[in-house]
Amino acid sequence: MSNRFYFGDDDSSASSDDNLPYPKPLTRASFLTPNFDPTTFLSTLHNRHQTLEDLRAELRTRSQDLNKELLDLVNENYQEFLSLGSSLKGGDEKVEEVRLGLLGFRREVEGLQDKVDGRRKEVEELVEARKSISESVQVGRRLLETERKIGELEGRLLIASTGPGKAEVNEEDMVLSESEEESDEEPESNGIGIPRLRRHMEQYMYIKGLIERTGPDYPFLVKQEERVLRLKQTVVLDLNSALKQAVAGNEDMRGDLLKLLGIYKQMGEASEAMQILKESKR
């Protein structure tokens, strides 16, 4: 403990010495606080009237007391420590049983995983097959639509069909459709028939678009190339005749001339129109 210092031999000095603020012993609770930090603990001892050597001696004594308590605890429970090994006998068998059980469970899980993977592959194959069938159906519909539109335009252009599946166009229906077309479109001017030519061009471009979306390499479409070429030639020929008529006309037909040039451009045959205009200037 801390040393006491006395000055003088009189009783007053002894009584004043007894009244000095001696430091209290360090309690065990001071070391049991959560997150105990030695530096923080020492910083709280700045008000203790105690030398550093006295503090070291007290901490050393506290450490020795703890070691003695630990040794007493081991001695008191020595027999229990010795019997701990014997109480664990037979544990290997239980561990082996647990290990075998886990291995069996693992095999079951792997078997279920294989079944799930197999079903997933089957579903993926079925989805791909359904997708392929759906695409085939769409292609078939476009092929039928292409055949129908080719036959319809052949009927409008009065071209005899030479395909294996000749489109049967009712003559009465053709007359009716022509009359509906003329009533729906703008009226013809100067007898050129621009609305009719524009409708023929649009129908041809629609057929061309169907072929491009489907793919021109299909055998059915390959067989239709000759029919489609005749449609194009006929539409261009009608446009050429109308353009020559507009060029030869008066100033009133200048608007028709511009409309015809627009039809050529939409069809991608602007060079053909330029050739006609050059020949008309000679």
Short mmCIF file of N, CA, C and O in Angstrom, two decimals, residues 43-151:
data_model
loop_
_atom_site.label_atom_id
_atom_site.label_comp_id
_atom_site.label_asym_id
_atom_site.label_seq_id
_atom_site.Cartn_x
_atom_site.Cartn_y
_atom_site.Cartn_z
N SER A 43 -6.15 6.84 -17.33
CA SER A 43 -6.43 8.27 -17.39
C SER A 43 -7.44 8.71 -16.34
O SER A 43 -7.53 9.89 -16.01
N THR A 44 -8.23 7.76 -15.82
CA THR A 44 -9.21 8.10 -14.78
C THR A 44 -8.59 8.13 -13.38
O THR A 44 -9.28 8.46 -12.41
N LEU A 45 -7.30 7.78 -13.28
CA LEU A 45 -6.65 7.73 -11.96
C LEU A 45 -5.80 8.96 -11.68
O LEU A 45 -4.94 8.93 -10.79
N HIS A 46 -6.01 10.04 -12.41
CA HIS A 46 -5.16 11.20 -12.24
C HIS A 46 -5.39 11.90 -10.90
O HIS A 46 -4.55 12.66 -10.43
N ASN A 47 -6.53 11.69 -10.26
CA ASN A 47 -6.83 12.33 -8.97
C ASN A 47 -6.44 11.47 -7.77
O ASN A 47 -6.71 11.84 -6.62
N ARG A 48 -5.87 10.30 -8.02
CA ARG A 48 -5.46 9.44 -6.91
C ARG A 48 -4.16 9.98 -6.29
O ARG A 48 -3.19 10.27 -7.00
N HIS A 49 -4.15 10.13 -4.97
CA HIS A 49 -2.95 10.59 -4.26
C HIS A 49 -2.07 9.37 -4.02
O HIS A 49 -2.09 8.77 -2.94
N GLN A 50 -1.37 8.99 -5.09
CA GLN A 50 -0.59 7.75 -5.06
C GLN A 50 0.55 7.86 -6.05
O GLN A 50 0.39 8.39 -7.15
N THR A 51 1.70 7.33 -5.66
CA THR A 51 2.85 7.35 -6.56
C THR A 51 2.70 6.26 -7.61
O THR A 51 1.91 5.32 -7.46
N LEU A 52 3.46 6.42 -8.71
CA LEU A 52 3.41 5.45 -9.80
C LEU A 52 3.88 4.08 -9.33
O LEU A 52 3.32 3.04 -9.71
N GLU A 53 4.89 4.06 -8.46
CA GLU A 53 5.41 2.79 -7.96
C GLU A 53 4.36 2.08 -7.09
O GLU A 53 4.20 0.85 -7.16
N ASP A 54 3.63 2.87 -6.28
CA ASP A 54 2.57 2.27 -5.48
C ASP A 54 1.47 1.69 -6.36
O ASP A 54 0.91 0.62 -6.07
N LEU A 55 1.14 2.40 -7.46
CA LEU A 55 0.11 1.91 -8.37
C LEU A 55 0.55 0.61 -9.04
O LEU A 55 -0.23 -0.34 -9.18
N ARG A 56 1.81 0.54 -9.44
CA ARG A 56 2.34 -0.69 -10.04
C ARG A 56 2.27 -1.84 -9.04
O ARG A 56 1.91 -2.97 -9.38
N ALA A 57 2.64 -1.57 -7.80
CA ALA A 57 2.60 -2.61 -6.78
C ALA A 57 1.19 -3.11 -6.55
O ALA A 57 0.95 -4.32 -6.41
N GLU A 58 0.23 -2.20 -6.56
CA GLU A 58 -1.17 -2.61 -6.35
C GLU A 58 -1.67 -3.44 -7.52
O GLU A 58 -2.37 -4.45 -7.34
N LEU A 59 -1.35 -3.04 -8.75
CA LEU A 59 -1.77 -3.81 -9.93
C LEU A 59 -1.10 -5.17 -9.94
O LEU A 59 -1.71 -6.17 -10.34
N ARG A 60 0.17 -5.23 -9.51
CA ARG A 60 0.88 -6.51 -9.46
C ARG A 60 0.22 -7.44 -8.44
O ARG A 60 0.04 -8.63 -8.69
N THR A 61 -0.18 -6.87 -7.32
CA THR A 61 -0.87 -7.67 -6.30
C THR A 61 -2.21 -8.18 -6.83
O THR A 61 -2.59 -9.33 -6.60
N ARG A 62 -2.93 -7.31 -7.56
CA ARG A 62 -4.21 -7.72 -8.15
C ARG A 62 -4.01 -8.86 -9.14
O ARG A 62 -4.80 -9.83 -9.17
N SER A 63 -2.95 -8.80 -9.93
CA SER A 63 -2.67 -9.87 -10.89
C SER A 63 -2.35 -11.18 -10.19
O SER A 63 -2.80 -12.25 -10.59
N GLN A 64 -1.57 -11.10 -9.08
CA GLN A 64 -1.25 -12.31 -8.34
C GLN A 64 -2.51 -12.93 -7.71
O GLN A 64 -2.66 -14.15 -7.68
N ASP A 65 -3.40 -12.07 -7.23
CA ASP A 65 -4.65 -12.58 -6.65
C ASP A 65 -5.48 -13.31 -7.70
O ASP A 65 -6.09 -14.36 -7.43
N LEU A 66 -5.52 -12.75 -8.91
CA LEU A 66 -6.30 -13.39 -9.99
C LEU A 66 -5.69 -14.73 -10.36
O LEU A 66 -6.40 -15.72 -10.60
N ASN A 67 -4.36 -14.82 -10.46
CA ASN A 67 -3.71 -16.09 -10.78
C ASN A 67 -4.01 -17.14 -9.72
O ASN A 67 -4.24 -18.31 -10.01
N LYS A 68 -4.01 -16.70 -8.42
CA LYS A 68 -4.30 -17.62 -7.34
C LYS A 68 -5.74 -18.12 -7.43
O LYS A 68 -6.03 -19.30 -7.22
N GLU A 69 -6.67 -17.21 -7.74
CA GLU A 69 -8.07 -17.61 -7.87
C GLU A 69 -8.25 -18.61 -9.01
O GLU A 69 -9.02 -19.57 -8.91
N LEU A 70 -7.55 -18.37 -10.14
CA LEU A 70 -7.64 -19.28 -11.27
C LEU A 70 -7.09 -20.66 -10.90
O LEU A 70 -7.67 -21.69 -11.25
N LEU A 71 -5.98 -20.67 -10.17
CA LEU A 71 -5.40 -21.94 -9.76
C LEU A 71 -6.32 -22.69 -8.80
O LEU A 71 -6.51 -23.91 -8.91
N ASP A 72 -6.93 -21.98 -7.86
CA ASP A 72 -7.87 -22.59 -6.94
C ASP A 72 -9.07 -23.17 -7.68
O ASP A 72 -9.58 -24.24 -7.35
N LEU A 73 -9.53 -22.43 -8.72
CA LEU A 73 -10.67 -22.91 -9.50
C LEU A 73 -10.34 -24.20 -10.22
O LEU A 73 -11.15 -25.14 -10.26
N VAL A 74 -9.13 -24.29 -10.79
CA VAL A 74 -8.73 -25.52 -11.47
C VAL A 74 -8.61 -26.68 -10.49
O VAL A 74 -9.04 -27.81 -10.75
N ASN A 75 -8.03 -26.40 -9.30
CA ASN A 75 -7.86 -27.45 -8.30
C ASN A 75 -9.22 -27.96 -7.80
O ASN A 75 -9.40 -29.16 -7.57
N GLU A 76 -10.15 -27.05 -7.63
CA GLU A 76 -11.46 -27.45 -7.13
C GLU A 76 -12.21 -28.32 -8.15
O GLU A 76 -12.98 -29.20 -7.77
N ASN A 77 -11.98 -28.08 -9.43
CA ASN A 77 -12.71 -28.81 -10.47
C ASN A 77 -11.81 -29.79 -11.21
O ASN A 77 -12.09 -30.17 -12.35
N TYR A 78 -10.73 -30.21 -10.55
CA TYR A 78 -9.77 -31.08 -11.21
C TYR A 78 -10.40 -32.43 -11.58
O TYR A 78 -10.20 -32.94 -12.69
N GLN A 79 -11.16 -32.99 -10.67
CA GLN A 79 -11.79 -34.27 -10.94
C GLN A 79 -12.78 -34.18 -12.10
O GLN A 79 -12.90 -35.09 -12.92
N GLU A 80 -13.47 -33.08 -12.18
CA GLU A 80 -14.42 -32.90 -13.30
C GLU A 80 -13.67 -32.79 -14.62
O GLU A 80 -14.13 -33.28 -15.65
N PHE A 81 -12.52 -32.11 -14.63
CA PHE A 81 -11.71 -32.02 -15.85
C PHE A 81 -11.23 -33.40 -16.28
O PHE A 81 -11.19 -33.73 -17.47
N LEU A 82 -10.85 -34.24 -15.30
CA LEU A 82 -10.39 -35.58 -15.63
C LEU A 82 -11.50 -36.45 -16.19
O LEU A 82 -11.29 -37.27 -17.09
N SER A 83 -12.72 -36.31 -15.64
CA SER A 83 -13.84 -37.12 -16.09
C SER A 83 -14.42 -36.62 -17.42
O SER A 83 -15.26 -37.29 -18.03
N LEU A 84 -13.98 -35.43 -17.87
CA LEU A 84 -14.51 -34.89 -19.13
C LEU A 84 -14.13 -35.76 -20.32
O LEU A 84 -14.93 -36.02 -21.22
N GLY A 85 -12.89 -36.29 -20.31
CA GLY A 85 -12.47 -37.14 -21.43
C GLY A 85 -13.26 -38.43 -21.50
O GLY A 85 -13.67 -38.87 -22.58
N SER A 86 -13.50 -39.04 -20.33
CA SER A 86 -14.25 -40.30 -20.34
C SER A 86 -15.71 -40.09 -20.74
O SER A 86 -16.33 -40.97 -21.34
N SER A 87 -16.24 -38.92 -20.42
CA SER A 87 -17.64 -38.65 -20.79
C SER A 87 -17.81 -38.46 -22.28
O SER A 87 -18.92 -38.58 -22.81
N LEU A 88 -16.70 -38.16 -22.96
CA LEU A 88 -16.77 -37.95 -24.41
C LEU A 88 -16.57 -39.24 -25.18
O LEU A 88 -16.60 -39.24 -26.41
N LYS A 89 -16.34 -40.37 -24.50
CA LYS A 89 -16.17 -41.64 -25.21
C LYS A 89 -17.47 -42.02 -25.91
O LYS A 89 -18.56 -41.88 -25.35
N GLY A 90 -17.33 -42.54 -27.12
CA GLY A 90 -18.51 -42.87 -27.92
C GLY A 90 -18.96 -41.72 -28.80
O GLY A 90 -19.88 -41.89 -29.61
N GLY A 91 -18.34 -40.58 -28.66
CA GLY A 91 -18.72 -39.43 -29.49
C GLY A 91 -18.35 -39.62 -30.94
O GLY A 91 -19.01 -39.10 -31.84
N ASP A 92 -17.28 -40.39 -31.22
CA ASP A 92 -16.87 -40.63 -32.60
C ASP A 92 -17.97 -41.33 -33.39
O ASP A 92 -18.19 -41.06 -34.56
N GLU A 93 -18.63 -42.29 -32.71
CA GLU A 93 -19.71 -43.01 -33.39
C GLU A 93 -20.85 -42.08 -33.75
O GLU A 93 -21.41 -42.15 -34.85
N LYS A 94 -21.17 -41.18 -32.82
CA LYS A 94 -22.26 -40.24 -33.11
C LYS A 94 -21.86 -39.28 -34.23
O LYS A 94 -22.67 -38.94 -35.09
N VAL A 95 -20.61 -38.85 -34.22
CA VAL A 95 -20.13 -37.97 -35.29
C VAL A 95 -20.19 -38.68 -36.63
O VAL A 95 -20.57 -38.11 -37.66
N GLU A 96 -19.82 -39.96 -36.65
CA GLU A 96 -19.87 -40.73 -37.89
C GLU A 96 -21.30 -40.89 -38.40
O GLU A 96 -21.57 -40.81 -39.60
N GLU A 97 -22.22 -41.09 -37.44
CA GLU A 97 -23.63 -41.19 -37.84
C GLU A 97 -24.12 -39.89 -38.47
O GLU A 97 -24.82 -39.89 -39.48
N VAL A 98 -23.73 -38.79 -37.85
CA VAL A 98 -24.13 -37.49 -38.41
C VAL A 98 -23.51 -37.28 -39.78
O VAL A 98 -24.15 -36.78 -40.72
N ARG A 99 -22.23 -37.69 -39.94
CA ARG A 99 -21.54 -37.52 -41.23
C ARG A 99 -22.23 -38.33 -42.32
O ARG A 99 -22.45 -37.85 -43.44
N LEU A 100 -22.57 -39.59 -41.98
CA LEU A 100 -23.25 -40.44 -42.96
C LEU A 100 -24.62 -39.88 -43.32
O LEU A 100 -25.05 -39.91 -44.48
N GLY A 101 -25.31 -39.36 -42.31
CA GLY A 101 -26.61 -38.75 -42.59
C GLY A 101 -26.50 -37.55 -43.52
O GLY A 101 -27.31 -37.37 -44.43
N LEU A 102 -25.46 -36.73 -43.30
CA LEU A 102 -25.24 -35.57 -44.16
C LEU A 102 -24.89 -35.98 -45.58
O LEU A 102 -25.32 -35.36 -46.56
N LEU A 103 -24.08 -37.06 -45.71
CA LEU A 103 -23.73 -37.54 -47.05
C LEU A 103 -24.96 -38.03 -47.79
O LEU A 103 -25.13 -37.78 -48.99
N GLY A 104 -25.83 -38.76 -47.08
CA GLY A 104 -27.06 -39.22 -47.72
C GLY A 104 -27.95 -38.07 -48.14
O GLY A 104 -28.53 -38.07 -49.24
N PHE A 105 -28.04 -37.07 -47.26
CA PHE A 105 -28.84 -35.89 -47.61
C PHE A 105 -28.26 -35.16 -48.81
O PHE A 105 -28.99 -34.68 -49.69
N ARG A 106 -26.93 -35.12 -48.88
CA ARG A 106 -26.28 -34.45 -50.01
C ARG A 106 -26.58 -35.18 -51.32
O ARG A 106 -26.85 -34.55 -52.34
N ARG A 107 -26.55 -36.53 -51.27
CA ARG A 107 -26.86 -37.29 -52.49
C ARG A 107 -28.30 -37.06 -52.92
O ARG A 107 -28.59 -36.97 -54.12
N GLU A 108 -29.21 -36.97 -51.97
CA GLU A 108 -30.61 -36.71 -52.32
C GLU A 108 -30.77 -35.33 -52.97
O GLU A 108 -31.49 -35.18 -53.95
N VAL A 109 -30.07 -34.36 -52.40
CA VAL A 109 -30.14 -33.00 -52.97
C VAL A 109 -29.57 -32.98 -54.38
O VAL A 109 -30.13 -32.36 -55.30
N GLU A 110 -28.45 -33.69 -54.59
CA GLU A 110 -27.86 -33.73 -55.92
C GLU A 110 -28.78 -34.43 -56.92
O GLU A 110 -28.89 -34.02 -58.08
N GLY A 111 -29.47 -35.49 -56.45
CA GLY A 111 -30.42 -36.16 -57.34
C GLY A 111 -31.56 -35.25 -57.74
O GLY A 111 -31.98 -35.22 -58.90
N LEU A 112 -32.08 -34.50 -56.75
CA LEU A 112 -33.17 -33.56 -57.06
C LEU A 112 -32.68 -32.46 -58.00
O LEU A 112 -33.41 -32.03 -58.91
N GLN A 113 -31.44 -32.02 -57.80
CA GLN A 113 -30.89 -30.98 -58.67
C GLN A 113 -30.76 -31.48 -60.10
O GLN A 113 -31.04 -30.75 -61.06
N ASP A 114 -30.35 -32.75 -60.27
CA ASP A 114 -30.25 -33.32 -61.62
C ASP A 114 -31.63 -33.37 -62.28
O ASP A 114 -31.76 -33.09 -63.48
N LYS A 115 -32.65 -33.75 -61.50
CA LYS A 115 -34.00 -33.80 -62.07
C LYS A 115 -34.47 -32.40 -62.47
O LYS A 115 -35.08 -32.22 -63.53
N VAL A 116 -34.18 -31.42 -61.60
CA VAL A 116 -34.59 -30.04 -61.92
C VAL A 116 -33.88 -29.55 -63.18
O VAL A 116 -34.50 -28.92 -64.05
N ASP A 117 -32.58 -29.85 -63.29
CA ASP A 117 -31.83 -29.43 -64.48
C ASP A 117 -32.39 -30.10 -65.74
O ASP A 117 -32.50 -29.47 -66.81
N GLY A 118 -32.77 -31.38 -65.61
CA GLY A 118 -33.34 -32.08 -66.75
C GLY A 118 -34.66 -31.47 -67.19
O GLY A 118 -34.91 -31.28 -68.38
N ARG A 119 -35.52 -31.17 -66.20
CA ARG A 119 -36.80 -30.54 -66.54
C ARG A 119 -36.59 -29.16 -67.14
O ARG A 119 -37.30 -28.76 -68.07
N ARG A 120 -35.62 -28.42 -66.62
CA ARG A 120 -35.35 -27.09 -67.16
C ARG A 120 -34.92 -27.17 -68.63
O ARG A 120 -35.35 -26.38 -69.47
N LYS A 121 -34.06 -28.15 -68.93
CA LYS A 121 -33.64 -28.33 -70.32
C LYS A 121 -34.82 -28.71 -71.21
O LYS A 121 -34.94 -28.23 -72.35
N GLU A 122 -35.70 -29.58 -70.69
CA GLU A 122 -36.88 -29.95 -71.48
C GLU A 122 -37.76 -28.73 -71.76
O GLU A 122 -38.25 -28.56 -72.88
N VAL A 123 -37.95 -27.89 -70.73
CA VAL A 123 -38.78 -26.69 -70.92
C VAL A 123 -38.13 -25.76 -71.94
O VAL A 123 -38.81 -25.19 -72.81
N GLU A 124 -36.81 -25.59 -71.85
CA GLU A 124 -36.12 -24.73 -72.81
C GLU A 124 -36.25 -25.25 -74.23
O GLU A 124 -36.47 -24.48 -75.17
N GLU A 125 -36.14 -26.58 -74.40
CA GLU A 125 -36.30 -27.17 -75.73
C GLU A 125 -37.72 -26.97 -76.24
O GLU A 125 -37.93 -26.67 -77.43
N LEU A 126 -38.72 -27.13 -75.36
CA LEU A 126 -40.11 -26.94 -75.78
C LEU A 126 -40.37 -25.48 -76.15
O LEU A 126 -41.09 -25.20 -77.12
N VAL A 127 -39.78 -24.56 -75.37
CA VAL A 127 -39.96 -23.14 -75.69
C VAL A 127 -39.33 -22.81 -77.04
O VAL A 127 -39.93 -22.07 -77.85
N GLU A 128 -38.14 -23.35 -77.29
CA GLU A 128 -37.49 -23.11 -78.58
C GLU A 128 -38.30 -23.72 -79.72
O GLU A 128 -38.43 -23.11 -80.80
N ALA A 129 -38.85 -24.92 -79.48
CA ALA A 129 -39.67 -25.56 -80.52
C ALA A 129 -40.92 -24.73 -80.79
O ALA A 129 -41.32 -24.54 -81.95
N ARG A 130 -41.55 -24.23 -79.73
CA ARG A 130 -42.73 -23.40 -79.90
C ARG A 130 -42.39 -22.11 -80.66
O ARG A 130 -43.16 -21.67 -81.53
N LYS A 131 -41.24 -21.53 -80.31
CA LYS A 131 -40.81 -20.32 -81.00
C LYS A 131 -40.57 -20.60 -82.48
O LYS A 131 -40.95 -19.80 -83.35
N SER A 132 -39.94 -21.74 -82.78
CA SER A 132 -39.68 -22.10 -84.17
C SER A 132 -40.99 -22.32 -84.94
O SER A 132 -41.14 -21.89 -86.09
N ILE A 133 -41.94 -23.00 -84.28
CA ILE A 133 -43.24 -23.24 -84.93
C ILE A 133 -43.95 -21.92 -85.18
O ILE A 133 -44.55 -21.71 -86.25
N SER A 134 -43.90 -21.02 -84.18
CA SER A 134 -44.55 -19.71 -84.34
C SER A 134 -43.94 -18.94 -85.50
O SER A 134 -44.66 -18.32 -86.31
N GLU A 135 -42.61 -18.98 -85.61
CA GLU A 135 -41.95 -18.30 -86.73
C GLU A 135 -42.33 -18.93 -88.06
O GLU A 135 -42.54 -18.22 -89.05
N SER A 136 -42.43 -20.25 -88.08
CA SER A 136 -42.83 -20.94 -89.32
C SER A 136 -44.25 -20.56 -89.72
O SER A 136 -44.54 -20.37 -90.92
N VAL A 137 -45.13 -20.44 -88.71
CA VAL A 137 -46.51 -20.03 -89.00
C VAL A 137 -46.54 -18.63 -89.59
O VAL A 137 -47.26 -18.35 -90.57
N GLN A 138 -45.73 -17.73 -89.00
CA GLN A 138 -45.68 -16.36 -89.51
C GLN A 138 -45.15 -16.32 -90.94
O GLN A 138 -45.65 -15.58 -91.79
N VAL A 139 -44.14 -17.14 -91.20
CA VAL A 139 -43.59 -17.19 -92.56
C VAL A 139 -44.64 -17.71 -93.52
O VAL A 139 -44.81 -17.18 -94.64
N GLY A 140 -45.37 -18.76 -93.10
CA GLY A 140 -46.42 -19.31 -93.97
C GLY A 140 -47.49 -18.28 -94.28
O GLY A 140 -47.97 -18.19 -95.42
N ARG A 141 -47.87 -17.51 -93.26
CA ARG A 141 -48.88 -16.47 -93.49
C ARG A 141 -48.38 -15.41 -94.46
O ARG A 141 -49.13 -14.94 -95.33
N ARG A 142 -47.10 -15.03 -94.31
CA ARG A 142 -46.55 -14.03 -95.24
C ARG A 142 -46.46 -14.58 -96.66
O ARG A 142 -46.69 -13.84 -97.63
N LEU A 143 -46.16 -15.87 -96.80
CA LEU A 143 -46.11 -16.47 -98.14
C LEU A 143 -47.49 -16.45 -98.78
O LEU A 143 -47.64 -16.13 -99.98
N LEU A 144 -48.51 -16.82 -97.99
CA LEU A 144 -49.87 -16.79 -98.52
C LEU A 144 -50.29 -15.36 -98.86
O LEU A 144 -50.95 -15.14 -99.89
N GLU A 145 -49.92 -14.42 -98.00
CA GLU A 145 -50.25 -13.03 -98.26
C GLU A 145 -49.54 -12.53 -99.53
O GLU A 145 -50.13 -11.78 -100.34
N THR A 146 -48.30 -12.94 -99.71
CA THR A 146 -47.56 -12.55 -100.92
C THR A 146 -48.23 -13.10 -102.17
O THR A 146 -48.41 -12.37 -103.16
N GLU A 147 -48.62 -14.36 -102.13
CA GLU A 147 -49.30 -14.97 -103.29
C GLU A 147 -50.61 -14.26 -103.58
O GLU A 147 -50.94 -13.98 -104.75
N ARG A 148 -51.34 -13.93 -102.54
CA ARG A 148 -52.63 -13.26 -102.74
C ARG A 148 -52.45 -11.87 -103.34
O ARG A 148 -53.16 -11.47 -104.27
N LYS A 149 -51.46 -11.11 -102.81
CA LYS A 149 -51.24 -9.75 -103.29
C LYS A 149 -50.70 -9.76 -104.73
O LYS A 149 -51.05 -8.89 -105.53
N ILE A 150 -49.85 -10.73 -105.06
CA ILE A 150 -49.34 -10.83 -106.44
C ILE A 150 -50.51 -11.08 -107.39
O ILE A 150 -50.63 -10.44 -108.45
N GLY A 151 -51.37 -12.04 -107.04
CA GLY A 151 -52.52 -12.33 -107.90
C GLY A 151 -53.46 -11.15 -108.02
O GLY A 151 -54.01 -10.88 -109.11
#
